[in-house]
């Protein structure tokens, strides 16, 4: 199919995806697992060929003057290939979510009513740069019994095409339809506009990339979107707390990596612990070059910390996702104030309380309106692999359907099954 | 607040709903149950007052020349009041879905990861005519810990206002915020336009009414919508079947009531059973005055049925929701053909197979892409009360979030909880 006539091309892709979705929904677990293992094998065998195609993207990126970190994200190193191949095998080893029947209960009428987990159908995935996402999305589509339409970044097109050929070969090897995973073969942006506006062919869109991309897709999509825009994650140090533990967890949540969406961006400290906690965490941040955007009360305590980079916080800081060695710090006078602050300024992504007080821990869990709420653990754990989902297709900060890391279950829904023996309604 | 400045009025309603939602999400089970029982008591005590307000709507409806069945749907008879009051008490007796923590698993890192059920937040409900929906929606909002903004039909405004006053009094009596349930106090249609386009205040919209209303809301809403447009439900009589049982179930699915969305609209019969089954079901339908829109093969068998009203089916009949004493009938030569027909022409609402063959029953359950799939039971069972949900706020034929009858669980979502002892990410 000629991808220059975008509407016709995307409709063709949509029809093929819908047909493949029907076959995938009924596919056996063994076939799906065989496809995943074949994909892992083919990824490992394809070393030189993949490297050649990847080099085309890398050369173009360097020629275009892309910054070194962006070029790095494009690289399909042997380590990256090994990781995605292992990911396919891990998915093959997981239980099949499709067809699971739960909560079957006998009703007074005699019928038994339960729920069966089934694939959503077709998901569209729009992502930037890193080509390994192609394999992550393809493998999750296969295991969850969905069909996928993938649209990667133009800068990774050669790499994505090479990876996609491996996916299709693995599907065919396992007796599954090659169209279960399709890659949009044009870099024309109009193709994205079509992909997100074909409710007859696509059931849900999952964007992964910069905030601009996600905002644009959310505004224009005519199907549901699984997404998160911001990860403004909080750590709250409660009035009753193990200070040594709180230092370790706060440090990890902020500094273990600065760029992930689950890194902490804001630190709230109960005033009862301010004098004990702030100078010590301030010294840790100062040593690591983390800039602190502080409220007046925390500033008054932290000015004595040698080398601390203190900046007066503005209201905008409470809502900011820095993704950098910067953290906002605020004293609060109660758990209520902490919860209210998080629910007002947070992004409903991941927030943690550090406390030894059980009722406070339980209130925080119940009342903070975020996809992940944590007690005495680093926000950095908010991740599909860490949660035991095997892999994640994205993270949702919406409340509808799936919240937080979205794995196989988030790509399915539950239908009702009724098992009768000839019952009728009276 | 003056409801003539619609944007300002609806924003005021939205702000109040958001504030009430926070309180409701943290409300105790006892308080919510007390409000439901108080509401039941107040409904029973309010007899004469309710009747007076209801009479205002009935008189206006008669004066406007509304058809008798439409006037009937407006009536708050003692029987209707008794039913909704009982519904409130049944909800009070059900387990509280909010706060339930499930699937907590220990991870190799030491953290425990599980999921907690929490309210969605604020739902907007747009409905027509029957005022008892006001109480059904209010009681589901209270038990599920959500806030609700209700917009009933203009023809029921006096009745709805009177019922709403009882709801608010019951909330206050139980120490809960009166704004947990708000009724839009204007019949200006612009209020609906605002309600469905305030994502900052409203998390989901649930429309109940005619197809026109639901299509308009789906097209214009800027938040998720829980809805079904059509109920084109199928009964498929398989090649191996208990004919006597199939006759009883098919008859019930079609004729027990014609107007509900879960009534059967289309009958598929495997050709191996056509000669045995069609004349007998044809005689039943003929006796009840049910018109049959038949394919050529079924017509050839049914022409001999005395009194049968046979009409040649057109392609449009396979997709039609009659809500009337009419049914389309088609012979198929295989289970595959039946499944393909249902997935192509159906509305993903409710479909049933009548069979004694186990593999066929299982394939039908897995492969028919509908919110409810049934074996040897009448499609009329597709209903929140029959499924044991206590009550239903609506029925969804979408795949995202909730499918089929939506009760308390459909008004909630699951957030992740992480319980640690100071763990950090390595």
XYZ file of C-alpha atoms in Angstrom, chain A residues 117 387 409, chain B residues 101-106 112-115 414 416:
15
model
C -10.997 -10.765 30.842
C 5.065 -3.601 40.510
C -4.324 -5.992 32.468
C -7.337 -3.291 49.123
C -6.672 -6.324 46.933
C -3.890 -8.314 45.329
C -1.202 -7.161 47.737
C 1.974 -8.996 46.746
C 5.479 -8.841 48.189
C 4.372 -4.815 49.072
C 2.289 -3.685 46.078
C -1.510 -3.826 45.894
C -4.510 -1.909 44.674
C -8.178 1.180 41.472
C -1.819 1.429 43.495
